[in-house]
Coordinates of C-alpha atoms in Angstrom, one line a residue:
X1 CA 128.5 40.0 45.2
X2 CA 130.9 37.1 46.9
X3 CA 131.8 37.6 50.3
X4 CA 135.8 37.6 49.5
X5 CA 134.7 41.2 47.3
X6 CA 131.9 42.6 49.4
X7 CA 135.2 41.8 52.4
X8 CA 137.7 43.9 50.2
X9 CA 134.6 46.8 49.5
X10 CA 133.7 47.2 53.3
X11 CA 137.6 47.5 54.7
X12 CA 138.2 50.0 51.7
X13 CA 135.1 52.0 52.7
X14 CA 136.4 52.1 56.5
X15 CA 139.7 52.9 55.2
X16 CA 138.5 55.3 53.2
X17 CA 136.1 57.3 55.8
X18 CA 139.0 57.7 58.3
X19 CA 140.6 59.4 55.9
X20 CA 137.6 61.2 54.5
X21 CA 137.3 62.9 58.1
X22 CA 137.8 66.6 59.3
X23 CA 139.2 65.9 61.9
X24 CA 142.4 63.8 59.8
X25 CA 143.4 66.8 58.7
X26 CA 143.4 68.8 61.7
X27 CA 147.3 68.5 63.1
X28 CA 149.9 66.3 61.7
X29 CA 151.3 65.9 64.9
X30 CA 148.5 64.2 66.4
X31 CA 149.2 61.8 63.5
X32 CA 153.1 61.7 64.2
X33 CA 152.0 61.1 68.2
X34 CA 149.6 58.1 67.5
X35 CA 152.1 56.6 65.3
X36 CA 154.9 56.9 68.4
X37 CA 152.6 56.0 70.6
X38 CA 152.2 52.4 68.7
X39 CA 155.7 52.3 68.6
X40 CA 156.3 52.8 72.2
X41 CA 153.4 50.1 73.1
X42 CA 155.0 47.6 70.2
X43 CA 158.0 47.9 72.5
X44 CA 156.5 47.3 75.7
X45 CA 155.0 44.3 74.2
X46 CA 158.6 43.3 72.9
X47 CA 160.1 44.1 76.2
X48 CA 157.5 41.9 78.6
X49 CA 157.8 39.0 75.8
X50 CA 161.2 38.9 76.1
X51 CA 160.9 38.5 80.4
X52 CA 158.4 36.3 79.8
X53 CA 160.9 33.9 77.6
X54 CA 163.6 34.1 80.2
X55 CA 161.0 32.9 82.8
X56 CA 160.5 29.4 80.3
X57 CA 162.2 26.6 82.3
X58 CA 163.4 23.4 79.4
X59 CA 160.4 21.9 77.8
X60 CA 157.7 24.3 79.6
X61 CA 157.1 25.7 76.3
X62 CA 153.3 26.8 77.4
X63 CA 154.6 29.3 80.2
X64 CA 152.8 32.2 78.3
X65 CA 149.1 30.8 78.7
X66 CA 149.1 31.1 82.0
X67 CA 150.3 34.8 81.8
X68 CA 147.0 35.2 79.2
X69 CA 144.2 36.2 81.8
X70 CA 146.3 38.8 82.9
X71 CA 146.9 40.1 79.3
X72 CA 143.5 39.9 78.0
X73 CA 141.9 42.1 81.5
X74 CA 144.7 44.5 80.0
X75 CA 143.5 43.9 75.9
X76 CA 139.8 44.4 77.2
X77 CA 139.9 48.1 78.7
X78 CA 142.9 49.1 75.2
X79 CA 140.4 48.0 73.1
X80 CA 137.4 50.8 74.0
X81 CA 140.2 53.2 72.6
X82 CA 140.9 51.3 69.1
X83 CA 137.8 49.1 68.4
X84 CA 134.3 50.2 67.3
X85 CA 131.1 47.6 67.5
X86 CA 129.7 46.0 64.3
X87 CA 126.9 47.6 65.0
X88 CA 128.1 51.1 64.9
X89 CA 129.6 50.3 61.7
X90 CA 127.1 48.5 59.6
X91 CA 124.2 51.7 59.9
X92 CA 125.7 52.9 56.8
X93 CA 124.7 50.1 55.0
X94 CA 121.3 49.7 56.5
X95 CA 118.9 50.4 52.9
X96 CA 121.2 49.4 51.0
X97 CA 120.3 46.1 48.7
X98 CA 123.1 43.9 50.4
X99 CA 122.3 41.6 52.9
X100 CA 122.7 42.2 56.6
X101 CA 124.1 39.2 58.1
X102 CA 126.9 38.9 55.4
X103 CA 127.6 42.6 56.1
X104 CA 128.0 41.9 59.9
X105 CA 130.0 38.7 59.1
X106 CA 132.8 40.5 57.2
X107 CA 133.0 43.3 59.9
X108 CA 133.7 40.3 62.8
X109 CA 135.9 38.9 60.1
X110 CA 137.6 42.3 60.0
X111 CA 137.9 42.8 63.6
X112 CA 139.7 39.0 63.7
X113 CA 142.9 39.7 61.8
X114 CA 142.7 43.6 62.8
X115 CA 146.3 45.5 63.2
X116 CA 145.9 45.6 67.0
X117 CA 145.3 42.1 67.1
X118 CA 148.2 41.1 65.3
X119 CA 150.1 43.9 67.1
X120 CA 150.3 41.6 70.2
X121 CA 152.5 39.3 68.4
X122 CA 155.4 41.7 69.2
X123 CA 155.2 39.8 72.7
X124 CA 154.4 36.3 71.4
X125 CA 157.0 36.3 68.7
X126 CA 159.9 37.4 71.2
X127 CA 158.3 35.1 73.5
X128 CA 158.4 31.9 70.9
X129 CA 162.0 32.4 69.7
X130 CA 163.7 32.4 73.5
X131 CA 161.7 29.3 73.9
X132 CA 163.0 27.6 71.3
X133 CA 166.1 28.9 72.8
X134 CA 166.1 26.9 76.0
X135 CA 165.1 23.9 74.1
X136 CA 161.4 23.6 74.0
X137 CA 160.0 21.3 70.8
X138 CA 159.5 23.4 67.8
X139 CA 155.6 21.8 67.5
X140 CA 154.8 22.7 71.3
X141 CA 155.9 26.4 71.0
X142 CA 154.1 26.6 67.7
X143 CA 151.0 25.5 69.6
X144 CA 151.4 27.9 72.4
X145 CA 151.9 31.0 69.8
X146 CA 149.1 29.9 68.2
X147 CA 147.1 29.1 71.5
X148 CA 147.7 33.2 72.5
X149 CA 146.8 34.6 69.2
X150 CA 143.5 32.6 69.6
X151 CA 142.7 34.0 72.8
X152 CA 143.3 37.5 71.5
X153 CA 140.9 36.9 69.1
X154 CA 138.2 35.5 71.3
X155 CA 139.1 38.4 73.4
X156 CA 138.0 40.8 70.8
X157 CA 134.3 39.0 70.3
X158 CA 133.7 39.0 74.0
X159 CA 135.0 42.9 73.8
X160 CA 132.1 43.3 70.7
X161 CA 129.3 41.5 72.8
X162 CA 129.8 43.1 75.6
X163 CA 130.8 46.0 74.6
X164 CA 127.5 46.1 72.6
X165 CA 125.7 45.3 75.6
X166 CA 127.1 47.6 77.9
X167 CA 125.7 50.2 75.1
X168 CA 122.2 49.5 76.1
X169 CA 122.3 49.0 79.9
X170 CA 125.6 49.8 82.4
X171 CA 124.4 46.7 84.0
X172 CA 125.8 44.3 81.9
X173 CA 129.4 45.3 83.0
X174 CA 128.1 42.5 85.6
X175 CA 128.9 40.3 82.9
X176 CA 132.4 41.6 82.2
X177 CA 133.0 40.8 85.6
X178 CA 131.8 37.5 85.6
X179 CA 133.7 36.7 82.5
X180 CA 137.4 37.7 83.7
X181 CA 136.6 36.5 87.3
X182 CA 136.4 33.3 85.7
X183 CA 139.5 33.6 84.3
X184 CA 141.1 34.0 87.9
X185 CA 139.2 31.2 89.7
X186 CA 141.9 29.0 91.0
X187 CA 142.9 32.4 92.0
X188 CA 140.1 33.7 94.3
X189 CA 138.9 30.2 95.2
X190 CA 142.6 30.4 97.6
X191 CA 142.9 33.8 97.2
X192 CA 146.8 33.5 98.5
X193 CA 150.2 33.5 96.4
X194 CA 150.3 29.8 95.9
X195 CA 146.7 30.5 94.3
X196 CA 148.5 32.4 91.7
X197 CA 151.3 29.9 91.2
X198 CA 148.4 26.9 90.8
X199 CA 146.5 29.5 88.4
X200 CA 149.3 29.3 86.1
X201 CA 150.4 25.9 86.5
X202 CA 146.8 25.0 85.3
X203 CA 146.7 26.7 82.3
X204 CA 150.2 25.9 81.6
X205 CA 149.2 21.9 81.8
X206 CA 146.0 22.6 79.9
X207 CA 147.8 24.1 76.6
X208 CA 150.1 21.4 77.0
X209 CA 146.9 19.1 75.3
X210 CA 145.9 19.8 71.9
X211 CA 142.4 19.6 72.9
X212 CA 142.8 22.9 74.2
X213 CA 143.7 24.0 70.7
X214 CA 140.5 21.9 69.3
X215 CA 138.4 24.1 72.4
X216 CA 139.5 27.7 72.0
X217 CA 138.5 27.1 68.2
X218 CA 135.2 25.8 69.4
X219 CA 134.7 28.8 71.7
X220 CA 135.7 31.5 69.2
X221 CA 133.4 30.1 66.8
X222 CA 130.3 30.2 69.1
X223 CA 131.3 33.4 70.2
X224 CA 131.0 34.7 66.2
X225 CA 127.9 33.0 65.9
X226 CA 126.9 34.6 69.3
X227 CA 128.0 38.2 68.2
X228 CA 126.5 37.7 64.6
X229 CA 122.8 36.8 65.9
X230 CA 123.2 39.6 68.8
X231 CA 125.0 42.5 66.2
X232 CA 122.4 41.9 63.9
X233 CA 119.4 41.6 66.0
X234 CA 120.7 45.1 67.7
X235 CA 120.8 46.7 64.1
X236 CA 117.5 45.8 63.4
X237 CA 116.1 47.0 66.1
X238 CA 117.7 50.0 66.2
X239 CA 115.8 50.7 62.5
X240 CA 112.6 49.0 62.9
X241 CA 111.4 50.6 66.7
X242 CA 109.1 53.1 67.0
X243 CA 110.1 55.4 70.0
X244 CA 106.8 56.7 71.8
X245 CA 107.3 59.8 73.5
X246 CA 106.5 59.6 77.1
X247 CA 105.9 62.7 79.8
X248 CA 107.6 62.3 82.7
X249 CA 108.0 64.5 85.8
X250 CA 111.7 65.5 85.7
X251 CA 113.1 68.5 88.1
X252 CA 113.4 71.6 86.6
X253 CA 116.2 72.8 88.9
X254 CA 114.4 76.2 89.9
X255 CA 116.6 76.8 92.7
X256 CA 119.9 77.3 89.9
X257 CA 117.5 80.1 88.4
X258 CA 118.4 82.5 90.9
X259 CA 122.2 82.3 89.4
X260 CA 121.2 83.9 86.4
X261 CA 122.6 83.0 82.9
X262 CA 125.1 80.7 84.6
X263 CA 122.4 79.0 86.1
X264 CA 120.2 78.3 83.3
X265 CA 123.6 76.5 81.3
X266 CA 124.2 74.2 85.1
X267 CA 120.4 73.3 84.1
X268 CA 121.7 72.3 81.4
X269 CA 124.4 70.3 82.2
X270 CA 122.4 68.4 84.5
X271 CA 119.6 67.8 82.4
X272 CA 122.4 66.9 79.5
X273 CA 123.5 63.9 82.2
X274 CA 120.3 62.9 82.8
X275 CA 118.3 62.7 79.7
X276 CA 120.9 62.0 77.0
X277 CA 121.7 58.5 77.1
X278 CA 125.3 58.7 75.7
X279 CA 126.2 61.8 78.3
X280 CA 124.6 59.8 80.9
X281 CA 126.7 57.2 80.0
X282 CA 129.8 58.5 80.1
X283 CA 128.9 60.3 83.6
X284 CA 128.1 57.4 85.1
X285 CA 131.1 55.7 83.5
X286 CA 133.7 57.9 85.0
X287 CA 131.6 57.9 88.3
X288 CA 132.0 54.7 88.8
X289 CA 135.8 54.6 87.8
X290 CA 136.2 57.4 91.2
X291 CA 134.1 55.2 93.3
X292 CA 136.3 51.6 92.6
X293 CA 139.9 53.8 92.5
X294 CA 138.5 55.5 96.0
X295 CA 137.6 52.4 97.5
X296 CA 141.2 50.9 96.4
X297 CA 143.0 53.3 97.4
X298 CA 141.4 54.2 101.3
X299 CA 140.1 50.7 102.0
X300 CA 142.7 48.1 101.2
X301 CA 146.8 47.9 101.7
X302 CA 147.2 47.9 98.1
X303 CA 148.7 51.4 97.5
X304 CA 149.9 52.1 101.5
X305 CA 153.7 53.3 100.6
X306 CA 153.4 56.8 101.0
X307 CA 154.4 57.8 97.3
X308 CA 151.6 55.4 95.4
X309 CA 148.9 57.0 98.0
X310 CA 150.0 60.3 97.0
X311 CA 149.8 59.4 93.3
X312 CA 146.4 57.8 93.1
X313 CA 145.2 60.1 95.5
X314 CA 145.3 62.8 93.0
X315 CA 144.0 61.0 90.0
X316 CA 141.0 59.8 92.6
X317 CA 140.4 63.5 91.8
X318 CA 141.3 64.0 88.5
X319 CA 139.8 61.4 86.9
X320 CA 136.1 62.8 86.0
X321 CA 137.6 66.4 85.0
X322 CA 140.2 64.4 82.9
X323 CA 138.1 62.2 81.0
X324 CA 135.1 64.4 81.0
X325 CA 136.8 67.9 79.9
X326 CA 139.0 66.2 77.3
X327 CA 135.9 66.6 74.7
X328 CA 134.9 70.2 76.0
X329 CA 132.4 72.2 74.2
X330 CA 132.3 68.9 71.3
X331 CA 128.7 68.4 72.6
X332 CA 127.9 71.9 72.3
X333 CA 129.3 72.3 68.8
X334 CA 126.0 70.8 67.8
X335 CA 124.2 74.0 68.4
X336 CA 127.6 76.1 68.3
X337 CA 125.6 79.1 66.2
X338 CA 123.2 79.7 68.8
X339 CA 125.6 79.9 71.2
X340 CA 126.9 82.8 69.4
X341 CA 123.8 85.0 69.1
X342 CA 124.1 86.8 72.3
X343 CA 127.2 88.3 73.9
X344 CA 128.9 86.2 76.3
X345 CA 126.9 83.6 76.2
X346 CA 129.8 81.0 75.9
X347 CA 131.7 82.7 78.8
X348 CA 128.4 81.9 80.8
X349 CA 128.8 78.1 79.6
X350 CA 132.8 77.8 80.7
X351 CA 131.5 79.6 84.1
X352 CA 128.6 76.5 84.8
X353 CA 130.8 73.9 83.6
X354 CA 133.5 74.6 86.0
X355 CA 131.2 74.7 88.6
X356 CA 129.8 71.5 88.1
X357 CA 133.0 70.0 87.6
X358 CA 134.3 71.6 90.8
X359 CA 130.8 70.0 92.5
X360 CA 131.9 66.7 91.3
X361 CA 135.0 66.8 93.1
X362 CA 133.1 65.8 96.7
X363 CA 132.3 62.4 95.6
X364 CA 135.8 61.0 96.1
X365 CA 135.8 63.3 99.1
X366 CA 133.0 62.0 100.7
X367 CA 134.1 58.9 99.8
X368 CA 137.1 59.3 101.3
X369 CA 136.6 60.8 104.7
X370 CA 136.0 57.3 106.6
X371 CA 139.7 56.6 105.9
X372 CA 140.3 60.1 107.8
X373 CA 138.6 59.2 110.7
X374 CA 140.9 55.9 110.4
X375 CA 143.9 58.1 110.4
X376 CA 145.1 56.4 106.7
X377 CA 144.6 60.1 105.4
X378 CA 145.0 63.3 106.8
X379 CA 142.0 65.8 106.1
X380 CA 144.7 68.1 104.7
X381 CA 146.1 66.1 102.2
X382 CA 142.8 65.3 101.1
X383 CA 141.7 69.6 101.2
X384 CA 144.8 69.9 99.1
X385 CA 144.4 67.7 96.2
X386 CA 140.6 68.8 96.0
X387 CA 141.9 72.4 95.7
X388 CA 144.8 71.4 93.4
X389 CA 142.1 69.9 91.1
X390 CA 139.5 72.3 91.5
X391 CA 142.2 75.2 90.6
X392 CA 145.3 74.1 88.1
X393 CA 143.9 70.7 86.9
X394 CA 140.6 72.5 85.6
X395 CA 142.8 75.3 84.3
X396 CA 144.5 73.1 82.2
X397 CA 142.0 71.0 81.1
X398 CA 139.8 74.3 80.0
X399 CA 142.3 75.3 77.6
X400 CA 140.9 72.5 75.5
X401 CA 137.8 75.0 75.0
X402 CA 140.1 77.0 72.7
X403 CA 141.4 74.5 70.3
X404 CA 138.9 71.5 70.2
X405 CA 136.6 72.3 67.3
X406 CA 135.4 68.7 66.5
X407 CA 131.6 68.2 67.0
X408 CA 130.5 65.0 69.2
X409 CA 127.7 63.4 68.0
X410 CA 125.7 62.8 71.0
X411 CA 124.4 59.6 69.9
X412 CA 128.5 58.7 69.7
X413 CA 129.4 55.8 71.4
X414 CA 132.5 55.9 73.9
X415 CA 134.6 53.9 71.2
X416 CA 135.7 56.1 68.1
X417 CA 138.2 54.4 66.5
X418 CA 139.9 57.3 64.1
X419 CA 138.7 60.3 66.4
X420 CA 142.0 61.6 66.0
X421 CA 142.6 64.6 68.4
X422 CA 144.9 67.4 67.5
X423 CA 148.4 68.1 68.7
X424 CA 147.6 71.0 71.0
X425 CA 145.1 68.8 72.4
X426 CA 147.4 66.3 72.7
X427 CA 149.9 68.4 74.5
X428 CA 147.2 70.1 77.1
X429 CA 146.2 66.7 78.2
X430 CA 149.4 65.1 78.9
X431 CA 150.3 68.2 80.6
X432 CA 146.9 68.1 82.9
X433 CA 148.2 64.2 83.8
X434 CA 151.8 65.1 84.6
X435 CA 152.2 68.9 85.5
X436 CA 150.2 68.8 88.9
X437 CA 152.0 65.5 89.9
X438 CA 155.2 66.7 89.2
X439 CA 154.5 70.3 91.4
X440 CA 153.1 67.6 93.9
X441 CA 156.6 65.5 93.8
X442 CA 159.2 68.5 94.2
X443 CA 156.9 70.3 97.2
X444 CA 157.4 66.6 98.7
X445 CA 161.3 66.7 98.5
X446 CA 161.7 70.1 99.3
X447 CA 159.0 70.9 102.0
X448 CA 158.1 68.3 105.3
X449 CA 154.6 67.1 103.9
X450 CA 152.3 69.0 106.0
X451 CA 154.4 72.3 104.4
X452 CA 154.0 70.7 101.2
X453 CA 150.3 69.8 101.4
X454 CA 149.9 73.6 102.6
X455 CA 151.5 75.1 99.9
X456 CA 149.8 72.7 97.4
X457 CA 146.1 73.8 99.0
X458 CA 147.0 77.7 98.7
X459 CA 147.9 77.2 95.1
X460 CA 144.9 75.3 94.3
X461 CA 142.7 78.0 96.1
X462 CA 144.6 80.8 93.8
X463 CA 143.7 79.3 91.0
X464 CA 140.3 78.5 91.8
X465 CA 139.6 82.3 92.9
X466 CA 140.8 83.3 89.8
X467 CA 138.8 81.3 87.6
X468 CA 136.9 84.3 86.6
X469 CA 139.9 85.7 85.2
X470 CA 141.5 82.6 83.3
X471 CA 138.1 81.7 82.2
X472 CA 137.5 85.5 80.3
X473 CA 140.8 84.4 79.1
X474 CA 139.7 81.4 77.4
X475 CA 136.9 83.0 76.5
X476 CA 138.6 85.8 74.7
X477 CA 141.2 83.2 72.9
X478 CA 138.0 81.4 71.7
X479 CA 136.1 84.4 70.5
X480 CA 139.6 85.3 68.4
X481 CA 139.3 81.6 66.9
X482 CA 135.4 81.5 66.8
X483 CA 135.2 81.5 62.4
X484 CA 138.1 78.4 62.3
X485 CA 136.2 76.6 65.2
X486 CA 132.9 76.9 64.0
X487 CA 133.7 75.8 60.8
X488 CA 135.7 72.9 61.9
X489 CA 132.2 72.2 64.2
X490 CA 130.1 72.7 61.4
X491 CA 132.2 70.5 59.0
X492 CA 132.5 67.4 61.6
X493 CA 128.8 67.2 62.3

């Protein structure tokens, strides 16, 4: 089989098992959302093209390459929502008589001239024609499209190899750091605003030359040959290890037995976090996520105007319960049917995973209580978000219990390209984002803030007393749904 067939074979199979998927067929709206939310991000990318145009002064035709480092930070983190590894993709195709390497070139061939990659030239193309415009040479702003396409290309094979790498060990988001510092070095060599301006007017010079044409397709073709030696190499190894089962001395948690059932399911989510690699993963991902937006916002001027503090003070909180309950009960629709066998087990489940969740909200207060001391927070403020968090976020995240019915593989990597979610899912989320923000906004106008941080606390603490209640509830709505969800588990394992 030639590579331009076996090419056409593999993106018709990808195609086709997207399609192929429970969870496709689980809410048209999700599909109707998805689709505006392209739409709206092809506009933005219209939109800051076109201000990036305007800015071209006669004959700077290369202005856009020096916004590029900026742009790809921003493609990097989009990209763990719409882009899967080769390696992840290729497993299907393990034992079968084709060979490897050609099946790993055709899926970095795919990920090249991928939708989303040729999305972005919504902002290059608006971009290119105001140049022309103003008067730059037809050749030069050819150059410079081309030049941007490029680097969102090499973008998306340092995404796969590091991305890849990041799979086996969260210490090789050293390197992602390394990479995009580089990109900023003028930058943080001066570290001042005039940095910035030399910054661009380096890269702007730079694309100017067609040698940096002749490099970029020098890098991106070491960086295929890079990710084709490493994708491969990690899909062999993946088939050909023997795991050797080791004993280790891991805390059994005997002081959560005294909580009863409840207790026994916290063991669980602990141990979940600590043994399962992809759990761990994600934990540790969204820990770290509280820790750098913490540090940001209580430890530098960044975000001092009194609105922006109050804003990312809240997500400081919200961020693990937001990106951690968006999936509940997915992991546990693995072993969904024993869950089932005795009464109330599940409400037991709900009850531990609050509480854990509600236990994860002292990090960013910890964190955050030298800034008290300082005086840049007030230890009410900070009582109050906790408590909104703890009580209405959670509420509204839980609901999610009740509709997801979508089993998460637990060897599933943290990209899924085609996990669609349903619309009620959909909806719940978006309103766990914006619905505690807004309550936060209109106490601001209408109360003086220590009023409005009081009020926020004793609505918080309502909510969280009552999460016995509101959790039966849940519990009750599931139980109605139990034969849809489990079959929808079942089906999506």
């Amino acid at each position: 089989m030639n590579r331009l067939k076996l090419y056409r074979l593999l993106r018709r199979n990808t195609s086709l098992s997207f399609r192929r998927s429970p969870a496709v067929e689980q809410s048209m709206i999700a599909k109707v959302l998805l689709f505006i939310g392209g739409g709206l991000f092809a506009i933005y990318l219209i939109l800051y093209g076109t201000i990036m145009g305007m800015a071209v002064e006669r004959g700077e035709y290369a202005t856009i390459i020096g916004f590029m480092p900026f742009v790809m930070v921003i493609d990097f983190f989009i990209r763990f929502i719409v882009q899967q590894t080769p390696d992840m993709l290729v497993k299907p195709y393990i034992l079968m008589p084709i060979s490897k390497y050609s099946v790993i070139e055709c899926f970095l061939a795919t990920s090249l001239v991928s939708g989303y990659n040729l999305l972005w030239l919504c902002m290059f193309l608006p971009y290119s024609v105001i140049a022309l415009a103003s008067g730059c040479s037809f050749w030069g702003v050819l150059m410079a499209l081309v030049c941007a396409e490029l680097l969102i290309m090499l973008n998306s094979q340092i995404y796969l190899l590091i991305r890849t790498l990041i799979g086996r060990h969260l210490g090789w988001w050293g390197l992602a750091v390394a990479v995009y510092a580089a990109l900023f070095l003028p930058w943080i060599v001066s570290w001042s605003e005039k940095g910035l301006d030399t910054m661009l007017d380096l890269y702007v010079e730079a694309a100017a030359s067609p040698l940096f044409l002749v490099a970029l397709l020098v890098v991106l073709a070491a960086m295929l040959y890079l990710n084709r030696q490493t994708q491969f190499r990690f899909v062999y190894e993946e088939i050909s290890r023997q795991k050797k089962t080791e004993l280790k001395s891991v805390s059994g948690f005997e002081f959560l037995s005294r909580f009863g059932e409840t207790g026994e399911y916290l063991k669980l989510e602990l141990k979940s976090v600590m043994r399962n690699k992809v759990m761990r993963s994600r934990f540790w991902m969204s820990l770290g996520l509280i820790v750098v937006f913490t540090l940001l916002i209580a430890y530098t001027p960044i975000y001092d105007g009194a609105t922006m503090t109050n804003f990312w003070c809240f997500y400081c909180f919200a961020i693990y319960g937001v990106t951690s309950l968006t999936k509940v009960m997915g992991a546990e629709g693995n072993y969904i049917d024993m869950l089932m066998v005795h009464h109330e087990n599940i409400l037991s489940l709900l009850k531990a995973k609050f509480y854990f969740h509600c236990a994860i909200l002292l990090v960013p207060f910890l964190l955050m209580l030298p800034a008290v001391v300082e005086g840049k927070f007030s230890l009410l403020m900070m009582v109050a978000y906790l408590l909104l968090c703890s009580g209405v976020l959670h509420f509204i995240m839980f609901q999610l219990a009740v509709y997801n019915k979508q089993t998460l593989p637990l060897e599933q990597k943290l990209t899924g390209k085609g996990n669609i979610e349903n619309g009620m899912q959909l909806i719940i989320e978006m309103s766990a984002l914006f619905v505690p923000i807004v309550f936060v906004t209109v106490l601001q106008l209408l109360f003086p803030t220590d009023t409005a941080y009081l009020i926020q606390a004793a609505t918080g603490l309502l909510f969280t007393l009552a999460s016995p209640w509101w959790l039966r509830n849940i519990y009750r709505r599931l139980m109605a749904r139990k034969y849809e969800n489990i079959e929808g588990f079942r089906a999506s394992r």
